[in-house]
Tab-separated table of C-alpha atoms and ligand atoms in Angstrom:
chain	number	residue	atom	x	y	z
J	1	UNK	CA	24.707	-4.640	-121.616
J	2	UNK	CA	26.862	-6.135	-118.930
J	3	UNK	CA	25.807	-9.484	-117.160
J	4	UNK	CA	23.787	-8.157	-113.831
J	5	UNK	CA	26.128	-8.215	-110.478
J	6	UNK	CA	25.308	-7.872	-106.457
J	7	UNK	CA	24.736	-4.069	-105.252
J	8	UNK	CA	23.367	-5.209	-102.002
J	9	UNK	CA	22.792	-8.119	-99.561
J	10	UNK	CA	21.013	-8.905	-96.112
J	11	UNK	CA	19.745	-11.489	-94.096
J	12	UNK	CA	17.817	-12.093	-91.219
J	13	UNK	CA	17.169	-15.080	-89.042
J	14	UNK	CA	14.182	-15.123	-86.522
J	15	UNK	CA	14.199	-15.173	-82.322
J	16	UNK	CA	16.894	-17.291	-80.073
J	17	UNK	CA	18.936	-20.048	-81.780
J	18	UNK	CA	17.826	-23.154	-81.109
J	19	UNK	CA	20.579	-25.731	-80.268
J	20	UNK	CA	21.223	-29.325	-81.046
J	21	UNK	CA	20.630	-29.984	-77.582
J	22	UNK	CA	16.940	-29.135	-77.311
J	23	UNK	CA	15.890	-31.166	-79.994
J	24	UNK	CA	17.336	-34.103	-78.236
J	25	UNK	CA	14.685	-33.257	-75.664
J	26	UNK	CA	12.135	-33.969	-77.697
J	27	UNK	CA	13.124	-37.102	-79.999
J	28	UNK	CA	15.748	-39.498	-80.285
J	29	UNK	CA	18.809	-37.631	-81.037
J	30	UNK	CA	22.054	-36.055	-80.110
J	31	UNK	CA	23.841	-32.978	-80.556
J	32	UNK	CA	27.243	-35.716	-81.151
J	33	UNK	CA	25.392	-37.250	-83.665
J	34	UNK	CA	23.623	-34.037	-85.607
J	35	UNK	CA	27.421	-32.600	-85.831
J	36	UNK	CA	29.233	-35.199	-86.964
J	37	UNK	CA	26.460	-36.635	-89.480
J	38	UNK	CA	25.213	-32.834	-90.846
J	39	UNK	CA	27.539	-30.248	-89.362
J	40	UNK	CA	24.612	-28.642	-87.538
J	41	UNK	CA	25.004	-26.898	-83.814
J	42	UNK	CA	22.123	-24.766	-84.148
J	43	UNK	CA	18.797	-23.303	-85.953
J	44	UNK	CA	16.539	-20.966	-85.885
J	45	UNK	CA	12.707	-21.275	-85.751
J	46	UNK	CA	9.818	-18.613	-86.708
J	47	UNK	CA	7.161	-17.861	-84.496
J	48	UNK	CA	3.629	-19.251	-85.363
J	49	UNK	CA	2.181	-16.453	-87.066
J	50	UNK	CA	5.474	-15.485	-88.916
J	51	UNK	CA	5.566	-16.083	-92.272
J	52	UNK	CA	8.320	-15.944	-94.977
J	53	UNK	CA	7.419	-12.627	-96.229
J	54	UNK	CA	7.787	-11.719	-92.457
J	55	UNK	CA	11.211	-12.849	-92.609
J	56	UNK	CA	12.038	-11.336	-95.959
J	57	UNK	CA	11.268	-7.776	-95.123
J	58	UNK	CA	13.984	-6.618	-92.583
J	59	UNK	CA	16.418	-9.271	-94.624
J	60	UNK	CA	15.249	-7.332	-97.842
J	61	UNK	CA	15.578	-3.157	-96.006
J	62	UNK	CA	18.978	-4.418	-95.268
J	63	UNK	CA	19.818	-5.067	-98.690
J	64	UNK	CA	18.230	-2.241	-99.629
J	65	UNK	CA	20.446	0.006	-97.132
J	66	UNK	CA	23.739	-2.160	-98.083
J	67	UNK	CA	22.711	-1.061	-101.858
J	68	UNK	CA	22.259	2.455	-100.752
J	69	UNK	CA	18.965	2.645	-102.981
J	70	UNK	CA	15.486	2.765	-101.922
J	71	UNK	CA	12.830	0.587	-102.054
J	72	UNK	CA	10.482	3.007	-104.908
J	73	UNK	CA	13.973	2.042	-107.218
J	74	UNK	CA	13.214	-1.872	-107.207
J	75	UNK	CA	11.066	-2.590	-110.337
J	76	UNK	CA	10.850	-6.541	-110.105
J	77	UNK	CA	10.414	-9.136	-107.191
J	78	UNK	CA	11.771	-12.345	-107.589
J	79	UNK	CA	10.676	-14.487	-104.232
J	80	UNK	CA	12.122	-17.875	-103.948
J	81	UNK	CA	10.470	-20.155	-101.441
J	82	UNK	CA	9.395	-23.909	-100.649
J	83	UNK	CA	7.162	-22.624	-97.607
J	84	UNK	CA	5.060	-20.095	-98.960
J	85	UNK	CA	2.761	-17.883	-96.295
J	86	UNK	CA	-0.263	-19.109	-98.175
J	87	UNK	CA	-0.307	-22.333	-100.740
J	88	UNK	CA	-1.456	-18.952	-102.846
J	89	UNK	CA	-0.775	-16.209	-103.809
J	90	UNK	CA	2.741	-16.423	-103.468
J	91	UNK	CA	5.176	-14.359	-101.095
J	92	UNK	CA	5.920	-11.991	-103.591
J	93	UNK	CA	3.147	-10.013	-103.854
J	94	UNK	CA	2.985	-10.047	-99.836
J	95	UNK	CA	6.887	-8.310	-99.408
J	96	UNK	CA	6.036	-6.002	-102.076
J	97	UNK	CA	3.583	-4.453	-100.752
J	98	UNK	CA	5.221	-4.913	-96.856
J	99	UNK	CA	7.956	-2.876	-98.615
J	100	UNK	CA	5.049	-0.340	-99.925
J	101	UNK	CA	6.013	-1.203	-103.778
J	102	UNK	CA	2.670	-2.009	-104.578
J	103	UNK	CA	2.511	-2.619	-108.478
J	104	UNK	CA	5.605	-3.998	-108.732
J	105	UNK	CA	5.584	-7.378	-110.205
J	106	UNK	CA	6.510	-10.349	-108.154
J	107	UNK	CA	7.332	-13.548	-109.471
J	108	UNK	CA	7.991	-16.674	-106.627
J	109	UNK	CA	9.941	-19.678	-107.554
J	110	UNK	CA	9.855	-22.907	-106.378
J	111	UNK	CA	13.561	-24.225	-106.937
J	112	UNK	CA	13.732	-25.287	-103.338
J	113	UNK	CA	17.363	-25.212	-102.385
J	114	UNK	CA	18.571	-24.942	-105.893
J	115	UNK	CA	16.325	-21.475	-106.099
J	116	UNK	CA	19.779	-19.123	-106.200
J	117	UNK	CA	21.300	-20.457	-109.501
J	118	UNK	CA	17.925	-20.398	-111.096
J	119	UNK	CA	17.486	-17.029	-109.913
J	120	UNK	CA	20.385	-15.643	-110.991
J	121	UNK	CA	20.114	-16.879	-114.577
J	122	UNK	CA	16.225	-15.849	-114.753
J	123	UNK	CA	17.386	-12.327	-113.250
J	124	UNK	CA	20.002	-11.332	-115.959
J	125	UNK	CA	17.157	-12.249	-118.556
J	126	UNK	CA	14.931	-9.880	-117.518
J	127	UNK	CA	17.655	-7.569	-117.529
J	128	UNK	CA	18.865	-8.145	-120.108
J	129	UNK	CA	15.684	-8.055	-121.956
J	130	UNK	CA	14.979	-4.717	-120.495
J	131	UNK	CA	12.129	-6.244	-118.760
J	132	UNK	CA	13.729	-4.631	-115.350
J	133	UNK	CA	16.630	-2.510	-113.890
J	134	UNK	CA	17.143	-3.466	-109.901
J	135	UNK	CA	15.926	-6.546	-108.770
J	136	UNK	CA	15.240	-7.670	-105.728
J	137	UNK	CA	15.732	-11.415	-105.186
J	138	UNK	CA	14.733	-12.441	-102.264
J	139	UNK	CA	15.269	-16.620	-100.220
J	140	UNK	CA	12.868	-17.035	-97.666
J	141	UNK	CA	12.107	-20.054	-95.731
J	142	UNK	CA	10.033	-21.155	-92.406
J	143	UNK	CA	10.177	-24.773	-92.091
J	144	UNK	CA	9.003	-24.674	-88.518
J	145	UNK	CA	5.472	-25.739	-89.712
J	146	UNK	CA	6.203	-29.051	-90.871
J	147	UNK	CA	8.362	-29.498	-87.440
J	148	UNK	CA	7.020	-32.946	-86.279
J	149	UNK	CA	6.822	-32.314	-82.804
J	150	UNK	CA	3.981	-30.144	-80.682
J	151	UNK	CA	6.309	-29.226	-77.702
J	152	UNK	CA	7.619	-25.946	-78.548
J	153	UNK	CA	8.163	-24.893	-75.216
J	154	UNK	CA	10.854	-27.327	-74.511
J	155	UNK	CA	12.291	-26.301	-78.237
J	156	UNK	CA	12.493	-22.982	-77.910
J	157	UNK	CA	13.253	-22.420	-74.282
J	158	UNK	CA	13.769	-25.722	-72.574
J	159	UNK	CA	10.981	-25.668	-70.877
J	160	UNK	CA	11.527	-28.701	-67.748
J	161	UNK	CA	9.019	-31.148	-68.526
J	162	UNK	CA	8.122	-34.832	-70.004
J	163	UNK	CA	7.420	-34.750	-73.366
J	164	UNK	CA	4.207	-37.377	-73.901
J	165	UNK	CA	5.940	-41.078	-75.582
J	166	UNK	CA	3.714	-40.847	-78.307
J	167	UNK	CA	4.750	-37.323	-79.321
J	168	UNK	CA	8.370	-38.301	-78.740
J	169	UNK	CA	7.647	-41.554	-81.134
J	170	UNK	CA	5.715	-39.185	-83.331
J	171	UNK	CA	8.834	-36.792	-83.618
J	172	UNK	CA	11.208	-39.708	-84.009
J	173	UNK	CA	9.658	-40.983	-87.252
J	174	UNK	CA	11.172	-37.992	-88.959
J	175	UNK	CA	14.359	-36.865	-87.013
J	176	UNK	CA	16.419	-37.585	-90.367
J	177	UNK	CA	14.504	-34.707	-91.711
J	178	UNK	CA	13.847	-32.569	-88.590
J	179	UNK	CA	17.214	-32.280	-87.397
J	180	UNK	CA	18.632	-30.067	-90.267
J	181	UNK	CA	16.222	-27.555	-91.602
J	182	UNK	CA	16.001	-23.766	-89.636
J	183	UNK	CA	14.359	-20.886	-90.752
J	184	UNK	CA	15.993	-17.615	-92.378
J	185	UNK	CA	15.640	-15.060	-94.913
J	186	UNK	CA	18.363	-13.602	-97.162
J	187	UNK	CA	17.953	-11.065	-99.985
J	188	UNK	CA	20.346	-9.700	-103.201
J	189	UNK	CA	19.997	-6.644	-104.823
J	190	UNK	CA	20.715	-7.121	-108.508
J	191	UNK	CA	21.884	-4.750	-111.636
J	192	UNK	CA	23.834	-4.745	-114.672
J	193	UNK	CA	27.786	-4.170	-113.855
J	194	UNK	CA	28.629	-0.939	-114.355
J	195	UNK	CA	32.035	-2.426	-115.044
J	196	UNK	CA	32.911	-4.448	-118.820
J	197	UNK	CA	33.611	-7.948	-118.339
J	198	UNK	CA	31.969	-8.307	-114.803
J	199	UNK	CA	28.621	-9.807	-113.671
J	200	UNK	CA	26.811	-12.832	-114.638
J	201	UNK	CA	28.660	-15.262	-116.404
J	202	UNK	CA	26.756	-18.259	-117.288
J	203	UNK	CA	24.026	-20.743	-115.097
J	204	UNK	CA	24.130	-24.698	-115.847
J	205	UNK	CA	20.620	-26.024	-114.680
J	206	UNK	CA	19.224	-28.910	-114.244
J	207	UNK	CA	15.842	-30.912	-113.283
J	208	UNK	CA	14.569	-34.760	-113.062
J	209	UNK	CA	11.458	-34.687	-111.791
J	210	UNK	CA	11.867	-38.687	-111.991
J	211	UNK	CA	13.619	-38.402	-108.340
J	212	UNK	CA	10.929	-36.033	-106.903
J	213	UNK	CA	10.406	-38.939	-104.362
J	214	UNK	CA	14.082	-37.720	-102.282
J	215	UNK	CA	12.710	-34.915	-101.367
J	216	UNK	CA	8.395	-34.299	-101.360
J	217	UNK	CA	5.283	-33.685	-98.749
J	218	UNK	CA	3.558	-36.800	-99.365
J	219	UNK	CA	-0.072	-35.416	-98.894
J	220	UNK	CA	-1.796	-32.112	-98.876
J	221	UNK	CA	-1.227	-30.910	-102.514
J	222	UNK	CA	-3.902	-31.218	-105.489
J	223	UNK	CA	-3.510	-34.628	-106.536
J	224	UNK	CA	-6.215	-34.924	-104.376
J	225	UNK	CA	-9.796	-33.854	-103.898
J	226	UNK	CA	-9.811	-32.488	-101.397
J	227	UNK	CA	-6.377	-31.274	-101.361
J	228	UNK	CA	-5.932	-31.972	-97.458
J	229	UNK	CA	-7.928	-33.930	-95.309
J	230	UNK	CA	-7.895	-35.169	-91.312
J	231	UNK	CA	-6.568	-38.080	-92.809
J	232	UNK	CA	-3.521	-36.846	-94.271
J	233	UNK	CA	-2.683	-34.902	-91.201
J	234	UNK	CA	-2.953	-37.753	-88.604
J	235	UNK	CA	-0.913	-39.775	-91.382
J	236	UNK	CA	1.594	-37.197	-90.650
J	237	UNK	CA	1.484	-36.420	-94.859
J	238	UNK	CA	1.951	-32.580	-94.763
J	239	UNK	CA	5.787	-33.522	-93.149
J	240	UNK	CA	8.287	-34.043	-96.522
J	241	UNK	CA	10.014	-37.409	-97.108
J	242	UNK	CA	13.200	-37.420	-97.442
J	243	UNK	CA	15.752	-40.186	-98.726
J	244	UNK	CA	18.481	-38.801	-97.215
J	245	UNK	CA	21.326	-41.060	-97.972
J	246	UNK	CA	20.683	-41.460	-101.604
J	247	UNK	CA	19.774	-37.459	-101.881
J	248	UNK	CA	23.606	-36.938	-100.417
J	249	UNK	CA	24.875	-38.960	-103.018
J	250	UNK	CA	23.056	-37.321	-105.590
J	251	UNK	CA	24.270	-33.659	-104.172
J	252	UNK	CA	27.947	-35.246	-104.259
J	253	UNK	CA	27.477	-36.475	-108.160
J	254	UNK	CA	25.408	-33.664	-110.060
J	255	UNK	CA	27.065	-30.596	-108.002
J	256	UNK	CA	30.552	-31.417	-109.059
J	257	UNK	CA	29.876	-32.791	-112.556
J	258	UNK	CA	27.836	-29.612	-112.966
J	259	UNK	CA	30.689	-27.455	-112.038
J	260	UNK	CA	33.112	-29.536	-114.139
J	261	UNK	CA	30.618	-29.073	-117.168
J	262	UNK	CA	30.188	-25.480	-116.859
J	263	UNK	CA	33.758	-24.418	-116.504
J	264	UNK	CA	34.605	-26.514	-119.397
J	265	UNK	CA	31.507	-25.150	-121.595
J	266	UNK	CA	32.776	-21.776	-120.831
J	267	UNK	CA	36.877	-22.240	-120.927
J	268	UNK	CA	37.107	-21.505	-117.319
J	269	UNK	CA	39.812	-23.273	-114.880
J	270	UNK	CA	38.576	-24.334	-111.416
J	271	UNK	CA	41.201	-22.402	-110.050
J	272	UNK	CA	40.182	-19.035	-111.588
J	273	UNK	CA	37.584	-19.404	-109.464
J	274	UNK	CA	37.855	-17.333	-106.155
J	275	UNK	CA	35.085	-18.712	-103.817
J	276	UNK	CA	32.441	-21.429	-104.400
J	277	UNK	CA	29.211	-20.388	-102.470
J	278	UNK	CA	26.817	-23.300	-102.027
J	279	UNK	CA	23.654	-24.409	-100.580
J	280	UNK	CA	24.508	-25.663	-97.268
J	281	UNK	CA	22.495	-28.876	-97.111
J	282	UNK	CA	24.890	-30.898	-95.093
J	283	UNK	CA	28.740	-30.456	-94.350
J	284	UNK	CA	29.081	-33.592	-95.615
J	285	UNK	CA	27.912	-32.928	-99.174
J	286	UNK	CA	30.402	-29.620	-99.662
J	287	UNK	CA	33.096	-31.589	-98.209
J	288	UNK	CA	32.597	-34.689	-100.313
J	289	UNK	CA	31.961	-32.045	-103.494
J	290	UNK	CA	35.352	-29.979	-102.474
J	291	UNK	CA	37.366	-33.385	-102.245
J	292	UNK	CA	35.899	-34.332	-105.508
J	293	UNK	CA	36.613	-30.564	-107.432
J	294	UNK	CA	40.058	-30.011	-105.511
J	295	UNK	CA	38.818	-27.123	-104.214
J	296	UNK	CA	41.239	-25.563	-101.219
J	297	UNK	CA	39.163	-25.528	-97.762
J	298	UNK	CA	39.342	-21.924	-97.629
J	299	UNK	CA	37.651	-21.060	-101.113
J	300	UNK	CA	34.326	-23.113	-100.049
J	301	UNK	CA	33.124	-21.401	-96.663
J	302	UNK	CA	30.616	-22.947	-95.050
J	303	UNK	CA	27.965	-21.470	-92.258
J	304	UNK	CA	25.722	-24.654	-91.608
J	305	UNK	CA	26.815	-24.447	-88.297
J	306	UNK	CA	24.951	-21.782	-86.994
J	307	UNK	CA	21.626	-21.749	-89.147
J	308	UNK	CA	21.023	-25.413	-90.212
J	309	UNK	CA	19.599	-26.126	-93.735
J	310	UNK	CA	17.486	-22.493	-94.389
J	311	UNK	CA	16.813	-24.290	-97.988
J	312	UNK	CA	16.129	-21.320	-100.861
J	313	UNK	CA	17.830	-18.406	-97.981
J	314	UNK	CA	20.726	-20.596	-97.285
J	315	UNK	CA	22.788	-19.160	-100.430
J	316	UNK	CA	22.014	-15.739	-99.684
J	317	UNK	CA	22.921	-16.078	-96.108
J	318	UNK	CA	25.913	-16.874	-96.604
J	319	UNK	CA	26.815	-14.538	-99.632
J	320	UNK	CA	25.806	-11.665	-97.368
J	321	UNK	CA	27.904	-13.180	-94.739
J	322	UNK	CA	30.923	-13.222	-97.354
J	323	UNK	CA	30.111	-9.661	-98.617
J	324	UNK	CA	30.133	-8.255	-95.109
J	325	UNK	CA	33.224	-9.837	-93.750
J	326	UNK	CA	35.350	-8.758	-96.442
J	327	UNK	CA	35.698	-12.535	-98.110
J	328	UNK	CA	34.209	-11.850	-101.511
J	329	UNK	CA	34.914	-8.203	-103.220
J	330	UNK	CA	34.591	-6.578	-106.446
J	331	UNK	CA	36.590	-8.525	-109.286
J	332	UNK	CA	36.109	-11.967	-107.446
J	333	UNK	CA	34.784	-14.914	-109.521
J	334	UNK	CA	32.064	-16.562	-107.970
J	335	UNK	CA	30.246	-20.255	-108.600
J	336	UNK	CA	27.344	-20.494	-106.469
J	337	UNK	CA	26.028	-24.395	-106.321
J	338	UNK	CA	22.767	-26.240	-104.829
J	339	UNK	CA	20.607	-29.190	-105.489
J	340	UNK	CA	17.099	-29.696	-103.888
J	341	UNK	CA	13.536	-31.169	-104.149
J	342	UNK	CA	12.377	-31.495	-107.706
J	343	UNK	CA	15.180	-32.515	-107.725
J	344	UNK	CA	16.738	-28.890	-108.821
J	345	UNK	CA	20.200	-27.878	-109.460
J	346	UNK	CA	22.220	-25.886	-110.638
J	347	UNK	CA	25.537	-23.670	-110.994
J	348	UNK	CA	25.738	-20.501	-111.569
J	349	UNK	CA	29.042	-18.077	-112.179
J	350	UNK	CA	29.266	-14.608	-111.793
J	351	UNK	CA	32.605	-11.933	-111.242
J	352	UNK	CA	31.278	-9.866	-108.734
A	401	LIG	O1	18.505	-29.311	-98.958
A	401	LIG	C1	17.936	-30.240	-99.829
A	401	LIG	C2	18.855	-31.336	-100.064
A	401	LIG	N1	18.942	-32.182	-98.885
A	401	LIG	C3	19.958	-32.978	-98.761
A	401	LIG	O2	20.849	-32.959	-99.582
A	401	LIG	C4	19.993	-33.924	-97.572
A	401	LIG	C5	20.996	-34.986	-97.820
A	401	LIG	N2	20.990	-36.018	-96.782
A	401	LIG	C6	21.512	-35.830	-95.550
A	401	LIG	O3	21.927	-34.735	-95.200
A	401	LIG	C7	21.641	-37.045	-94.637
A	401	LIG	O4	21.231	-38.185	-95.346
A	401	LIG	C8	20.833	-36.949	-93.304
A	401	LIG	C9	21.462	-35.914	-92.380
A	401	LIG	C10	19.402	-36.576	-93.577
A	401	LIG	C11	20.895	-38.296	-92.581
A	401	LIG	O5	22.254	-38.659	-92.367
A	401	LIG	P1	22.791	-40.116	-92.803
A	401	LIG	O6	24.197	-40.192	-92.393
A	401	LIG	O7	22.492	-40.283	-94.271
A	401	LIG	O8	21.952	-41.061	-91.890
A	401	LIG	P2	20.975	-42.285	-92.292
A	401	LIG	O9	19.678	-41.733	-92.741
A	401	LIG	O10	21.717	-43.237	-93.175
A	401	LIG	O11	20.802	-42.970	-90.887
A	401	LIG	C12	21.889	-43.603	-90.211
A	401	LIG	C13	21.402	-43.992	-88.836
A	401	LIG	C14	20.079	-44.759	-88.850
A	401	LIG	O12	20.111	-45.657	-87.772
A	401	LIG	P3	20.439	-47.227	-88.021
A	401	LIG	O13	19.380	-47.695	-88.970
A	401	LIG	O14	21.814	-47.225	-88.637
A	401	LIG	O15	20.373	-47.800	-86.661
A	401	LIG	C15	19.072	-43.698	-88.563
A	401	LIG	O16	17.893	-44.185	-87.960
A	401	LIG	O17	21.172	-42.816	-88.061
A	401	LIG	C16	19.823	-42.831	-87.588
A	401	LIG	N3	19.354	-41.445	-87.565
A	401	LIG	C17	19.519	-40.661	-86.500
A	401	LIG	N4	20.065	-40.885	-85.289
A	401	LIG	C18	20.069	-39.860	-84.423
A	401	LIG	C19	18.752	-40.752	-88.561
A	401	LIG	N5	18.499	-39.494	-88.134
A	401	LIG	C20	18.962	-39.426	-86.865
A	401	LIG	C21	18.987	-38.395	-85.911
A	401	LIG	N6	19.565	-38.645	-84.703
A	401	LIG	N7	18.493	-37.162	-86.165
């Protein structure tokens, strides 16, 4: 059976973009320094009540419609996510049944930003095995709950009025972090090629749980009994840690050594390959990696710009982007790349 390939893609972000500019009002920052440092001009935020599955379902029916099929024809879930609507059950089970596929099995991930490669790989297995036929895979992030500041008036609208100095300290403590996650859903309808010799390639992936500390929520998990207290909270412990300038570096490293490694393994050139899709962590990173690989400016797009970090969507995003404007077609050899909290990553390569 052929490797599986893209039928469909959508995405969906939530409400108003959210520029640079208001989160300046509300900690120590700047929209000169978020460009130049990440790349970032804007966001997007979910509402309180919104949850990832939320976000996934119009991302997912326009998938759907882009695939021409129908919901009833998906016969496996795969739901990648870092901010799941509940710490359980996962998403999964929620979108299928928001979709009215109730039955159909759901499996979430938690490959963080590296979620796509994984995905991809996991997604030919199963159907490859037989285990499924269409697939919906499906990124879906809302990061706006671990936001560190209370004033989302002045966020989402501007609202004219002081913030209180200790919520503007509060907020400080973690503008590193803060200033380049957004919310966003994306989703990819996946099935074997009908075509020989197109589809999924190959997947290189890797973990090292020994660096978990770049990239982790401190508290509120089940090291501890109980697993969240008013403690942790007012220690600010539910908000991840990041170590931002050594997690770049990493990115830089293990993204292009894993894309030198898996060409190699499978007697690919660099240059056969048409457009390198990857996680869009900072501008920075894909620069550094494209410098690195060689890669010409115009085969490594880049969206960051308008929707931030949206960590296990951001891939999707921008696939669906590419698919829509006409920048990756049938025949086109693609390497999708990301890294993230575990730390994750991978490479995955598939001719569309
Ligand atoms: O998606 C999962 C994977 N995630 C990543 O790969 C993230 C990788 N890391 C990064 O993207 C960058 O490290 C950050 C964007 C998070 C930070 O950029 P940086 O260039 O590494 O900045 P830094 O942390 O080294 O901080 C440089 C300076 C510091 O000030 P001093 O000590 O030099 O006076 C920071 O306090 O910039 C300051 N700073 C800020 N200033 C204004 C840090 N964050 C901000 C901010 N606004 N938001």
């Amino acid at each position: 059976m052929n490797g599986i390939t893209i039928v469909g893609t959508g995405h969906y972000v939530p409400g108003n973009p959210v520029l640079n500019e208001a989160l300046a009002r509300v900690m120590d920052t700047s929209d000169e320094w978020i460009r130049s440092r990440t790349g970032i001009q804007q966001r997007y935020f979910a509402e309180d009540g919104q949850g990832p599955s939320d976000l996934a379902l119009p991302a997912c029916k326009s998938a759907l419609n882009n695939a021409q099929i129908d919901a009833s024809d998906v016969d496996y879930i795969i739901f990648a996510t870092m901010t799941p609507d509940h710490f359980f059950p996962g998403s999964g089970a929620l979108l299928g049944s928001k979709l009215g596929i109730h039955g159909v099995p759901a499996l979430d991930i938690r490959q963080q930003c590296a979620a796509i490669p994984y995905a991809l790989q996991l997604a030919n297995g199963l159907v490859q095995s037989g285990a499924a036929e269409t697939i919906l895979l499906v990124g879906a992030e809302v990061h706006a709950g671990f936001m560190p500041w209370v004033d989302w008036d002045i966020v989402r609208s501007q609202a004219e009025r002081e913030v209180a100095p200790e919520a503007y300290a509060r907020a400080n403590r973690h503008r590193g972090l803060a200033v380049v996650f957004g919310d966003g859903a994306a989703a990819m309808v996946l099935r074997a090629s009908d075509t020989p010799d197109r589809g999924f390639v190959a997947a290189e992936l890797h973990s090292d749980g020994s660096a978990f500390d770049h990239l982790f929520v401190p508290g509120v998990g089940f090291r501890r009994i109980p697993y969240v207290t008013p403690e942790a909270l007012e220690a600010d412990e539910h908000i991840p840690q990041m170590r931002g300038p050594s997690l770049l570096k990493k990115a830089v490293q293990t993204l292009s050594r894993t894309v030198r490694s898996i060409c190699e393994i499978q007697g690919i050139s660099q240059a056969d390959i048409d457009c390198f899709i990857p996680h869009q962590a900072n501008d920075r990173i894909n620069r550094a990696v494209r410098d690195a690989l060689k890669i010409p400016p115009e085969k490594i797009p880049s969206n960051i710009a308008r929707f931030g970090n949206t960590s296990a969507a951001t891939i999707g995003i921008l696939t669906d982007e590419l698919r829509r404007e006409g920048r990756i077609r049938e025949g086109d050899l693609l390497c999708f790349l990301g890294i993230g909290a575990g730390l994750n990553w991978g490479v995955a390569l598939m001719r569309l």
